[in-house]
Coordinates of C-alpha atoms in Angstrom, one line a residue:
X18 CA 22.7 -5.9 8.8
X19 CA 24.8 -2.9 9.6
X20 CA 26.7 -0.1 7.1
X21 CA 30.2 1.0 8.2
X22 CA 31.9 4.2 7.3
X23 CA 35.1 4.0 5.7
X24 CA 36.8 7.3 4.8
X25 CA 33.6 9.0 3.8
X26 CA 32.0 5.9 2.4
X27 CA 28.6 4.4 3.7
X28 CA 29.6 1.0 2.7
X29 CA 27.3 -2.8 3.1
X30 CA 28.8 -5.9 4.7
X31 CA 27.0 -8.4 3.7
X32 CA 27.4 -12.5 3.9
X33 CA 28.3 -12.5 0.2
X34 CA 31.2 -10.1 -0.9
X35 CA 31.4 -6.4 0.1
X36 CA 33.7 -3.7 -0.5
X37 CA 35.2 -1.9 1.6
X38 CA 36.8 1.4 -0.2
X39 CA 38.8 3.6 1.9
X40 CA 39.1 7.0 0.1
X41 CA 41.4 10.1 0.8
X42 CA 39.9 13.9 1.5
X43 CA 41.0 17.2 -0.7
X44 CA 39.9 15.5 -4.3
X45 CA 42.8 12.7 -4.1
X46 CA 42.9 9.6 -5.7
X47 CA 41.1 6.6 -3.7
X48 CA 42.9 3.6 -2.3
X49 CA 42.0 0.2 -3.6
X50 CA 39.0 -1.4 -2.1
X51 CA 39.6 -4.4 0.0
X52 CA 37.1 -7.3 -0.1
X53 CA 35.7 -9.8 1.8
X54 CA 34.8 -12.7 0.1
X55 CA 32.9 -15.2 2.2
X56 CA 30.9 -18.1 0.5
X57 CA 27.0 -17.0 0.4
X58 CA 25.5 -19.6 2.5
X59 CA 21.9 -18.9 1.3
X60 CA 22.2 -19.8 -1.6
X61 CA 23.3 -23.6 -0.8
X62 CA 20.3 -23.5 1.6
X63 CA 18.6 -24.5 -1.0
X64 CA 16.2 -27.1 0.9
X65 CA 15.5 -25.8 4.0
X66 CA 12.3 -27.3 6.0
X67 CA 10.1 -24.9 6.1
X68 CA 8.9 -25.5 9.8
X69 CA 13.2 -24.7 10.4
X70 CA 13.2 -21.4 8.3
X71 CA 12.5 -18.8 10.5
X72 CA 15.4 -19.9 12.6
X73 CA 18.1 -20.1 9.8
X74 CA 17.1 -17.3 8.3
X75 CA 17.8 -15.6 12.0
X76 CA 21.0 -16.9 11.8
X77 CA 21.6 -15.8 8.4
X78 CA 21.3 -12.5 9.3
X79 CA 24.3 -13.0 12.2
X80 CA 26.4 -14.2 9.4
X81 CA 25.8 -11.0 8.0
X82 CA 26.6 -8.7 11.1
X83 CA 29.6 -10.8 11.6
X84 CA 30.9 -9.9 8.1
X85 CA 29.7 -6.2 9.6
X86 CA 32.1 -6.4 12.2
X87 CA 34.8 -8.2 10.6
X88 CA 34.6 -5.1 7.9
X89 CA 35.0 -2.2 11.1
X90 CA 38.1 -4.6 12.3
X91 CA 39.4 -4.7 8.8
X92 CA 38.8 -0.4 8.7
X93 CA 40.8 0.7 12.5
X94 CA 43.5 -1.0 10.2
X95 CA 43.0 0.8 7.2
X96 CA 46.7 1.2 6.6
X97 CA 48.0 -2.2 7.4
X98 CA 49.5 -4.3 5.0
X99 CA 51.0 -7.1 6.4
X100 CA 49.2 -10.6 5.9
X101 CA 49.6 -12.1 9.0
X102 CA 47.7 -9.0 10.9
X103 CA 45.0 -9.0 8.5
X104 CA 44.7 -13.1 9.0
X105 CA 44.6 -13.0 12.7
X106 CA 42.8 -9.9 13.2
X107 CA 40.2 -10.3 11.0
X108 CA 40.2 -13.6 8.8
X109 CA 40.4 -16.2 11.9
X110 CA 38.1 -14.5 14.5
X111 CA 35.6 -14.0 11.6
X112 CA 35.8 -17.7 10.3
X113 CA 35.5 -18.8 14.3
X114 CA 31.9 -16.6 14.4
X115 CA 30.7 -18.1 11.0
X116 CA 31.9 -21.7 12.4
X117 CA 29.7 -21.5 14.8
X118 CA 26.7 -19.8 13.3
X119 CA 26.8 -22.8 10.7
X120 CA 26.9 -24.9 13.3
X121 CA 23.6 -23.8 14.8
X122 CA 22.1 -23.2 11.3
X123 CA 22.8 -27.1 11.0
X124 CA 21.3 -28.3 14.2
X125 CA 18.3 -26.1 13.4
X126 CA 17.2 -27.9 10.3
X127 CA 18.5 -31.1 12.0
X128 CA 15.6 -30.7 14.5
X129 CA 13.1 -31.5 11.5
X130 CA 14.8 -33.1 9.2
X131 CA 18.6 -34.8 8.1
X132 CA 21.2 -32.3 9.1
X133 CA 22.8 -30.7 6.5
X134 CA 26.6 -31.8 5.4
X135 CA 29.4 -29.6 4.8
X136 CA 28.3 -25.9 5.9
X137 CA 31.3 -26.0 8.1
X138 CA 33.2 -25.8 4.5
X139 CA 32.2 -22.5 4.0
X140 CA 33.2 -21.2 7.4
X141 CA 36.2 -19.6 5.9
X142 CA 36.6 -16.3 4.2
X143 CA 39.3 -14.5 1.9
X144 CA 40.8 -10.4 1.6
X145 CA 41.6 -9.1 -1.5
X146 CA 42.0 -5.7 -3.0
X147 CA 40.3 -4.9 -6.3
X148 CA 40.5 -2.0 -8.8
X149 CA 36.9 -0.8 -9.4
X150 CA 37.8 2.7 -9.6
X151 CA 35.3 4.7 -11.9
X152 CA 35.8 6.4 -15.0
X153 CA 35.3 10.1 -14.8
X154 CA 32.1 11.6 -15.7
X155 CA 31.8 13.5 -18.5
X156 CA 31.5 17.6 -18.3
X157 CA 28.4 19.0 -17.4
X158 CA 26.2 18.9 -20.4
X159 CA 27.7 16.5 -22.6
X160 CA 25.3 14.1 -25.0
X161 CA 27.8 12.1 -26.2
X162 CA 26.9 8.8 -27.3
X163 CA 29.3 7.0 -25.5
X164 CA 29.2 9.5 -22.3
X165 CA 28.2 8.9 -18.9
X166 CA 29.7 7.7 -15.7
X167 CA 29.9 8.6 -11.9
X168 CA 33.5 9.8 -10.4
X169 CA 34.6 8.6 -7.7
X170 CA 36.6 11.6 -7.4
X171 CA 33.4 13.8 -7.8
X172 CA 30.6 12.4 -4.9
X173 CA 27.2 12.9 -6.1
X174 CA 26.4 14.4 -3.1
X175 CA 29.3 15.9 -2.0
X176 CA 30.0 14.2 1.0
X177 CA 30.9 10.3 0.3
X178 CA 33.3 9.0 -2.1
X179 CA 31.0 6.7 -4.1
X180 CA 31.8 3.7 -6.5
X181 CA 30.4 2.8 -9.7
X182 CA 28.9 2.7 -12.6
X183 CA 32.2 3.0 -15.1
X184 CA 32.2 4.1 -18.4
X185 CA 32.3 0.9 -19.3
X186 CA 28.8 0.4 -17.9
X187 CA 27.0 2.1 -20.8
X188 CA 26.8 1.4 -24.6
X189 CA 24.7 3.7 -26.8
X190 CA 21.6 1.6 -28.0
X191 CA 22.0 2.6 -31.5
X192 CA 25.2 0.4 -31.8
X193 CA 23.4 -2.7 -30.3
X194 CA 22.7 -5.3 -32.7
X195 CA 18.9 -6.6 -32.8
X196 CA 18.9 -9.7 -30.1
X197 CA 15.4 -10.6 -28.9
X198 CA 14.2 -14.1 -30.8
X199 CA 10.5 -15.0 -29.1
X200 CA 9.8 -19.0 -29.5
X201 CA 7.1 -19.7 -32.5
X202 CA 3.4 -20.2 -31.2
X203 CA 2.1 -23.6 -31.1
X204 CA -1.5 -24.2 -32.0
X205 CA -2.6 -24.8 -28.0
X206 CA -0.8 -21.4 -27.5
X207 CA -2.5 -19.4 -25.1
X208 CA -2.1 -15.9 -27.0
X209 CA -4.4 -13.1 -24.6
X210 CA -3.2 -10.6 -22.1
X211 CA -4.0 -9.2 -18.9
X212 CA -3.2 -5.4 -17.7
X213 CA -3.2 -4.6 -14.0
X214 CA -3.2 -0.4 -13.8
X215 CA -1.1 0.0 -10.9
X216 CA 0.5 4.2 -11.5
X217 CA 3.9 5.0 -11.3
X218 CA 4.3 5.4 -7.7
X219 CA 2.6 8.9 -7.5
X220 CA 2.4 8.3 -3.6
X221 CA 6.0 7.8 -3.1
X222 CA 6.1 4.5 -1.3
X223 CA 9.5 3.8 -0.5
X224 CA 11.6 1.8 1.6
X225 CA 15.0 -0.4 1.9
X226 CA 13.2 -3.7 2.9
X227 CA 12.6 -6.7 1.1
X228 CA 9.6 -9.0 2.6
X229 CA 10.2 -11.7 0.5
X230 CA 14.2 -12.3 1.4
X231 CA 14.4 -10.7 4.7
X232 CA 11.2 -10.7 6.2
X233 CA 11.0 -9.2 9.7
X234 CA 14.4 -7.0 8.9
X235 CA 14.3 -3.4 8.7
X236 CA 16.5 -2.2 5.7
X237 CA 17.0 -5.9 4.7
X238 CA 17.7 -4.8 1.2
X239 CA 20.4 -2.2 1.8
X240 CA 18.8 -0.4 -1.4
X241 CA 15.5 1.6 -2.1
X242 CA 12.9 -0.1 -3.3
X243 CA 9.7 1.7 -5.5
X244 CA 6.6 -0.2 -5.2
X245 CA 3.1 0.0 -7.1
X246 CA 0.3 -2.2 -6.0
X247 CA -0.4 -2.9 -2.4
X248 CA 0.1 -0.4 -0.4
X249 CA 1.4 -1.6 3.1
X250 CA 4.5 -3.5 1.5
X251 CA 7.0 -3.8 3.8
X252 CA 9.7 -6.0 5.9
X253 CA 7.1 -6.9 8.0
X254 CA 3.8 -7.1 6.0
X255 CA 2.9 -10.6 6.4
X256 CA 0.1 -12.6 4.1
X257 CA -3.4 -11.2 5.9
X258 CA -1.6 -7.4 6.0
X259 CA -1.2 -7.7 2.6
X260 CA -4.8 -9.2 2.1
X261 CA -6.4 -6.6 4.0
X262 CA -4.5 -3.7 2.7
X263 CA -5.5 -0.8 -0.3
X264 CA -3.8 -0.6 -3.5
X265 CA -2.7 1.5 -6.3
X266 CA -4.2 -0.6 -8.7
X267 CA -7.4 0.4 -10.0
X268 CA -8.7 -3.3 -10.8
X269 CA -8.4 -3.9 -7.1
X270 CA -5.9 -6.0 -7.6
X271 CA -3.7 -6.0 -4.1
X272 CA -0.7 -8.0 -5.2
X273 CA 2.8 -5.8 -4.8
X274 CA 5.3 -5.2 -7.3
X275 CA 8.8 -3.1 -6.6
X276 CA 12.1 -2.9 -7.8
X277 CA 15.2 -0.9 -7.0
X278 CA 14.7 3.1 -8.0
X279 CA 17.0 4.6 -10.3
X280 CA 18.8 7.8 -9.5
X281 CA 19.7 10.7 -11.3
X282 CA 23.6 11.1 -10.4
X283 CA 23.2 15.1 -10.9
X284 CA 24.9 16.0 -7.9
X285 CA 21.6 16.9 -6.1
X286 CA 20.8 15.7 -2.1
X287 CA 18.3 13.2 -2.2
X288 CA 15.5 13.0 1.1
X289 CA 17.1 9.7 1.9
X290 CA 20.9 11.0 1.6
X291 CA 21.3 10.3 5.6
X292 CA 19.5 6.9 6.2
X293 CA 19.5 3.7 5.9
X294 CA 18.3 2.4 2.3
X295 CA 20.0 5.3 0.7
X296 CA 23.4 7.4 1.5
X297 CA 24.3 5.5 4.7
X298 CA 24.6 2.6 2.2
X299 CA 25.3 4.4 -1.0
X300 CA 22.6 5.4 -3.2
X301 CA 23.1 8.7 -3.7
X302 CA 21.0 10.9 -6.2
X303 CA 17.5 12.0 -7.2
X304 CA 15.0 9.0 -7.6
X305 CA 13.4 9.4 -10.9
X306 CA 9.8 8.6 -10.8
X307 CA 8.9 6.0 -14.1
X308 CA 7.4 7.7 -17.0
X309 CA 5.6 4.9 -17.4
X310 CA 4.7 1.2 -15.7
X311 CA 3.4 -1.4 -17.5
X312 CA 2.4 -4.6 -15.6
X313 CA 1.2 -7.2 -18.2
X314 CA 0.3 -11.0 -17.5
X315 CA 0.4 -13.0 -20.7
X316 CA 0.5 -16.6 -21.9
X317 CA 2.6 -19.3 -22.8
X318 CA 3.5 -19.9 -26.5
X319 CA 2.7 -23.4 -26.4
X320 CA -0.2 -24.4 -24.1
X321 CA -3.0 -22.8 -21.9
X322 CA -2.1 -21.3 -18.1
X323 CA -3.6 -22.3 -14.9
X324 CA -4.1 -19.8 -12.0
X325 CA -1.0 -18.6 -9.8
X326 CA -1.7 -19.4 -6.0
X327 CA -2.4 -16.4 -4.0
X328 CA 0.8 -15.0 -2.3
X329 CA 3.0 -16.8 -4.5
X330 CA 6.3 -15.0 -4.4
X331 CA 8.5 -14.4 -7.4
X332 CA 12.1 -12.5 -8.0
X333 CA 13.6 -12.3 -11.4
X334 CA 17.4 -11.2 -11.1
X335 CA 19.8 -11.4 -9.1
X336 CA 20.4 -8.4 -7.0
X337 CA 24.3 -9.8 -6.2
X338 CA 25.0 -10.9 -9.8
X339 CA 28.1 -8.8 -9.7
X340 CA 29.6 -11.2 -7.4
X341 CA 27.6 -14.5 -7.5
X342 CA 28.2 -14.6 -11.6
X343 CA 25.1 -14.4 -14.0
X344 CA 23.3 -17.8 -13.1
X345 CA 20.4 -15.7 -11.9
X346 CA 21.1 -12.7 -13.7
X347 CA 17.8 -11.4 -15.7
X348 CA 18.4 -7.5 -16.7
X349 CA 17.1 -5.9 -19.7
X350 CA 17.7 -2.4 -20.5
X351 CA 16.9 -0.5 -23.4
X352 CA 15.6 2.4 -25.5
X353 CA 12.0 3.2 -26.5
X354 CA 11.9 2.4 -30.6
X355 CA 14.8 0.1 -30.0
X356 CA 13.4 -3.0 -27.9
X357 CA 14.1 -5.8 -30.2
X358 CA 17.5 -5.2 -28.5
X359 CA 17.7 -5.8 -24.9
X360 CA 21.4 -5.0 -22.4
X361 CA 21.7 -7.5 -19.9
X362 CA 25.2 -5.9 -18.2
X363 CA 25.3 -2.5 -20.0
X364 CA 23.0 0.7 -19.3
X365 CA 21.7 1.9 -22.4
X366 CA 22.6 5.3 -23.6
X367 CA 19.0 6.6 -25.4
X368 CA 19.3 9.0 -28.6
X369 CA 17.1 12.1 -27.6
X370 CA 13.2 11.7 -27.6
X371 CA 13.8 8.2 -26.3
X372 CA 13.4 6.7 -22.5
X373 CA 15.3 4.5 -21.0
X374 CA 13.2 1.1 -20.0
X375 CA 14.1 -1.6 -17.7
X376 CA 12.0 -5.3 -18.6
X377 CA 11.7 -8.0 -15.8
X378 CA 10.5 -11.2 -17.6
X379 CA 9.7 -13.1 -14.6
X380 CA 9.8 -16.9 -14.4
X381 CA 6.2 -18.6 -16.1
X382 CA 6.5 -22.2 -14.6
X383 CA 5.5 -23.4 -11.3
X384 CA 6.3 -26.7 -9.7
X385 CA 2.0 -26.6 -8.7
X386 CA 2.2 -26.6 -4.5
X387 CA 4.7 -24.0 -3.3
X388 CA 4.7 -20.4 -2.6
X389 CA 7.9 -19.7 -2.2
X390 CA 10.9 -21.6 -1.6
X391 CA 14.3 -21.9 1.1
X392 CA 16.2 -19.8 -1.8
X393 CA 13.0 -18.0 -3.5
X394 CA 13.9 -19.8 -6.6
X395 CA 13.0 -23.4 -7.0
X396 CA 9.6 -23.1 -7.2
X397 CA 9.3 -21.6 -9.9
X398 CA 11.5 -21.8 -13.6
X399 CA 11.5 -20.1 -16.5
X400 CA 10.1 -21.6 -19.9
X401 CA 12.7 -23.4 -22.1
X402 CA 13.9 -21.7 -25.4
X403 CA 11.0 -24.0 -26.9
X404 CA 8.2 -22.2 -24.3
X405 CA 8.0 -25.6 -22.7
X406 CA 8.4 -25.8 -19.1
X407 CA 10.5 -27.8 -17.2
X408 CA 9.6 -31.3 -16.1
X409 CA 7.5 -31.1 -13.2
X410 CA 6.0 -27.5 -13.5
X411 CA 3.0 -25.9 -15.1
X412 CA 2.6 -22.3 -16.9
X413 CA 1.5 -19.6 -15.1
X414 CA 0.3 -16.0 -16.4
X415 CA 4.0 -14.4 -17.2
X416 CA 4.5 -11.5 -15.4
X417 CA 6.4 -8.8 -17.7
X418 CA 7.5 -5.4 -15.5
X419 CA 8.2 -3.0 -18.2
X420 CA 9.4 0.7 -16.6
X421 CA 10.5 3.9 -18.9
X422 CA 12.0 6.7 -17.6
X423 CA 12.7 10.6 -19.0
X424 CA 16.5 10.8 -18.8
X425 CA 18.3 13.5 -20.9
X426 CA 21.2 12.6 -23.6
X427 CA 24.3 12.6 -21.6
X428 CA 23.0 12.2 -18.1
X429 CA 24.6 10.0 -15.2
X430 CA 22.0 7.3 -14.0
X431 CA 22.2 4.2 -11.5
X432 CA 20.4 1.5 -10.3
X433 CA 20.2 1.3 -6.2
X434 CA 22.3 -1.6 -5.4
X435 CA 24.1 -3.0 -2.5
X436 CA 27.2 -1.0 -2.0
X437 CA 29.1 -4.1 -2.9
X438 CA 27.6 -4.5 -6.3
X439 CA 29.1 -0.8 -7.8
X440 CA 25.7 0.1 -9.4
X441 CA 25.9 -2.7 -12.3
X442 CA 23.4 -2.7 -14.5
X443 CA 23.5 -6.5 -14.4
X444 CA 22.5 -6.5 -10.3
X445 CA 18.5 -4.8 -11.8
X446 CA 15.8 -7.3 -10.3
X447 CA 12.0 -6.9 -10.2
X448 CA 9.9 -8.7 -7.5
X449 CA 6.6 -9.5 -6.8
X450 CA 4.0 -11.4 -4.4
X451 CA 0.6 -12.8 -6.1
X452 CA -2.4 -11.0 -3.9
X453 CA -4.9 -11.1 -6.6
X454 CA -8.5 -12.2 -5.5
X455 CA -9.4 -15.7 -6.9
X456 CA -12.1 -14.2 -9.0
X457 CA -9.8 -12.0 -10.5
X458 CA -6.9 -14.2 -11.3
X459 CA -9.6 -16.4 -13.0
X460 CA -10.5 -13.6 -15.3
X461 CA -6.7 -13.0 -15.9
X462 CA -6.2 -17.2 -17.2
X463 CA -9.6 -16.9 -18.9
X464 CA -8.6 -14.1 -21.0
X465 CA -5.1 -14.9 -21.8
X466 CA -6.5 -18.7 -22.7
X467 CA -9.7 -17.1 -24.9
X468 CA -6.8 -14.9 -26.6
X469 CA -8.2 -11.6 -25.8
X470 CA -6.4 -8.7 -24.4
X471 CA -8.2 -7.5 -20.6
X472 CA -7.0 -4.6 -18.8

C-alpha cells in the first residue's frame, strides 16, 4: 500500500475508506477532507480456499494501491469542484481497475472451487467530503477533567496537519457509570489461570507490519505495532521463524502478542516521524512504553478448556471500526481503581495517581480444526452472554491483554491508527498467534481446569 501527501499530510489509501485532508500553511483553517468510500472486499471474502489465498490476498493488496492512486488523482485536483471532473477523473478509471482486479480475484478462487458471485457489485466507489475537524487542545498544562484533544491547527510535530482525536473522544472515568456484568459460574466451570511474563517491550520491537492480515507486506498495517513475546515478529515471519525464534517471555513461551502503541501528542519528534508506520502515515508523537502488561489465559465460566492448536491466530477489534461500524469492534479503555467500567469509543481521562489501561478480551471459542481463517474471524467466536459457546465450537484458554500506561492529568494521547480512522479509540485491537510448546499449553488447560492460578 502506498501514503500520499496532501498539503502536509501523510495520509493512507486503503481499499476501505480513507481520507484525504488537504490543509492550508500559516496556521489557517483546513479544508474539508474528501473520501473515498469503496466497499471492503475482504471482508465478504469470507470463504476463501485456502489453496487460492495467497493469490487473492495479492490482489487485495492492488485494490489497495489502486485506491492509492485514485487518492494522488483526486489530490493534482485539490481545488476542483465540479462532479463530472471528479467522476471521470477519478471515480470511473478507479471502478475500471477494481473491475478488473475482482475479476481475477474471482477466477482465482474459481480455480479450486465455485467462483464467487457478485464481486463485480462492489467495483464501484463514492467521494464525499466530511467534517472531522478536531477540537482544539487544551493549553499547556491543563488537568481538566473533560480536557484533552489534538489540533489540527497545532501539528504534533510541527510539520503535518494531523486529524483526530476530538474532544469528543474522551470522557473523564469518574462520570462513567459501572458497566462490566461477568456471566455466573456454573458448577463444571473451569475457574484457574495462567500468566505468561512477557515485559513491557524493554527491547523496543517495533514495526508497521501485520503477519496475520498482510503477510509478506512491508508496513501492511500503516500503524506501529509494540510486540512482547517472540521476538522475530514480523510481515514475513512465517510458522517455523516463529518456532525457532527467542522470546521475551520468561516461561519460554514463543507465541507473539502486539497491538498499536500509544503516543504522547506532546509536540515532541518521535524516531519514526519520517517513515513508513509512523509520520509518513500519521502517527505522530512519543510512544509510551506500558507501565505494565499483563497476559493472562483463563477459563470458561461454564465448562473445562481444551488446548489451542499451535499457531492459531487470533485478532480482537477491529482496527477500521470507524468506518466498517462496530460489528467487530472490541475496545476497552479505562482507569486503574475504576475497571468495573470499561469505554468502548471514548478514551478515558484518569484522575491523578491512576493509569490509563487498554483490555483486549479475545474470542474463547474455536470451531476445533482451523488456524486461521479467509477473514481471521470465523474460526474462532466469542462466548455467549451465558459463557456458552456457539454451536459448533469448543472453549479455549481466554486470552485477556490488559496494558497500563503513566499519562499525566490533562495530557493529549492516541492510539496509532490508519490515517483514515482519526485516532478513535474505538479502531484499539490486540492480536496474537498461539506458539506455545505442547507441553506448555497443557500445563496452561491443566491449571485453569484444576482451578489453580500458574504463572
Amino acid at each position: 500500500m502506498a501514503a500520499l501527501a496532501v498539503g502536509g499530510g501523510a495520509l493512507l489509501m486503503t481499499d476501505n475508506n480513507a481520507s484525504a485532508a488537504r490543509s492550508s500553511w500559516g496556521g489557517q483553517a483546513a479544508q474539508a477532507p474528501m473520501t473515498i468510500n469503496c466497499p471492503d472486499v475482504a471482508v465478504r471474502l469470507s470463504n476463501v480456499p485456502e489453496q487460492a489465498r495467497p493469490a487473492v490476498d495479492n490482489q487485495l493488496a492492488q485494490l489497495d494501491t489502486q485506491v492509492a492512486d485514485a487518492y494522488e488523482q483526486l489530490a493534482a485536483g485539490a481545488t476542483q469542484t465540479d462532479r463530472n471532473w471528479v467522476r471521470t477523473r477519478v471515480l470511473d478509471p478507479l471502478s475500471s481497475q477494481r473491475r478488473g482486479t475482482l475479476d481475477r480475484i474471482a477466477t482465482e478462487i474459481e480455480r479450486v472451487s465455485n467462483r464467487p458471485e457478485g464481486l463485480d457489485s462492489m467495483a464501484s466507489c463514492t467521494v464525499k467530503k466530511d467534517d472531522v475537524a478536531p477540537a482544539a487542545a487544551p493549553a499547556s498544562g491543563s488537568a481538566a477533567p473533560n480536557a484533552p484533544a489534538p489540533s489540527a491547527s497545532a501539528p504534533a510535530d510541527g510539520d503535518k496537519a494531523q486529524t483526530g482525536p476530538r474532544r469528543s473522544d474522551f470522557v473523564d472515568i469518574r462520570r462513567v457509570r459501572p458497566n462490566v456484568a461477568a456471566p455466573r459460574l456454573q458448577a463444571n466451570a473451569s475457574r484457574g489461570t495462567f500468566k505468561s511474563r512477557c515485559g513491557r517491550n524493554e527491547n523496543k520491537h517495533f514495526n508497521p507490519d501485520n503477519v496475520i492480515v498482510a503477510p509478506g507486506v512491508s508496513n501492511g498495517a500503516h500503524h506501529m505495532h509494540d510486540y512482547v513475546g517472540n521476538l522475530e515478529t514480523d510481515a514475513f515471519a512465517t510458522n517455523d521463524d516463529l518456532a525457532a525464534a527467542g522470546t521475551t517471555c520468561t516461561n519460554g513461551d514463543r507465541s507473539t502478542h502486539y497491538w498499536p502503541v500509544l503516543r504522547l501528542r506532546n509536540g515532541k519528534v518521535e524516531s519514526d516521524a519520517n517513515l513508513p508506520g509512523g509520520g509518513q502515515d500519521g502517527n505522530v508523537g512519543r510512544i509510551l512504553q506500558p507501565a505494565s502488561v499483563q497476559l493472562t489465559f483463563r477459563g470458561s465460566p461454564v465448562s473445562k478448556v481444551t488446548a489451542m492448536p499451535t499457531f492459531l491466530r487470533i485478532i480482537t477489534g477491529d482496527a477500521k471500526a470507524f468506518t466498517n461500524g462496530t460489528a467487530n469492534a472490541n475496545a476497552s479503555w479505562s482507569c486503574t481503581g475504576f475497571e468495573n467500567r470499561q469505554l468502548k469509543e471514548k478514551y478515558p481521562l484518569c484522575p491523578q495517581g491512576s493509569n490509563v489501561v487498554r483490555t483486549f478480551n479475545f474470542q474463547s471459542c474455536w470451531d476445533g480444526s482451523n488456524t486461521d481463517s479467509a477473514n481471521h474471524r470465523t474460526h474462532v467466536a466469542f462466548a455467549r452472554p451465558n459463557g456458552t459457546c456457539p454451536k459448533g465450537f469448543r472453549a479455549i484458554p481466554q486470552l485477556v491483554q490488559r496494558i497500563t500506561y503513566k499519562i499525566a492529568p490533562g495530557s493529549v494521547f492516541a492510539v496509532d491508527s490508519f490515517p483514515e480512522q482519526l485516532h478513535k479509540p474505538g479502531t484499539d485491537h490486540g492480536d496474537f498467534i498461539n506458539v506455545m510448546s505442547s507441553s506448555l499449553m497443557r500445563q496452561a488447560v491443566s491449571c485453569i481446569n484444576s482451578g489453580r492460578r500458574c504463572g
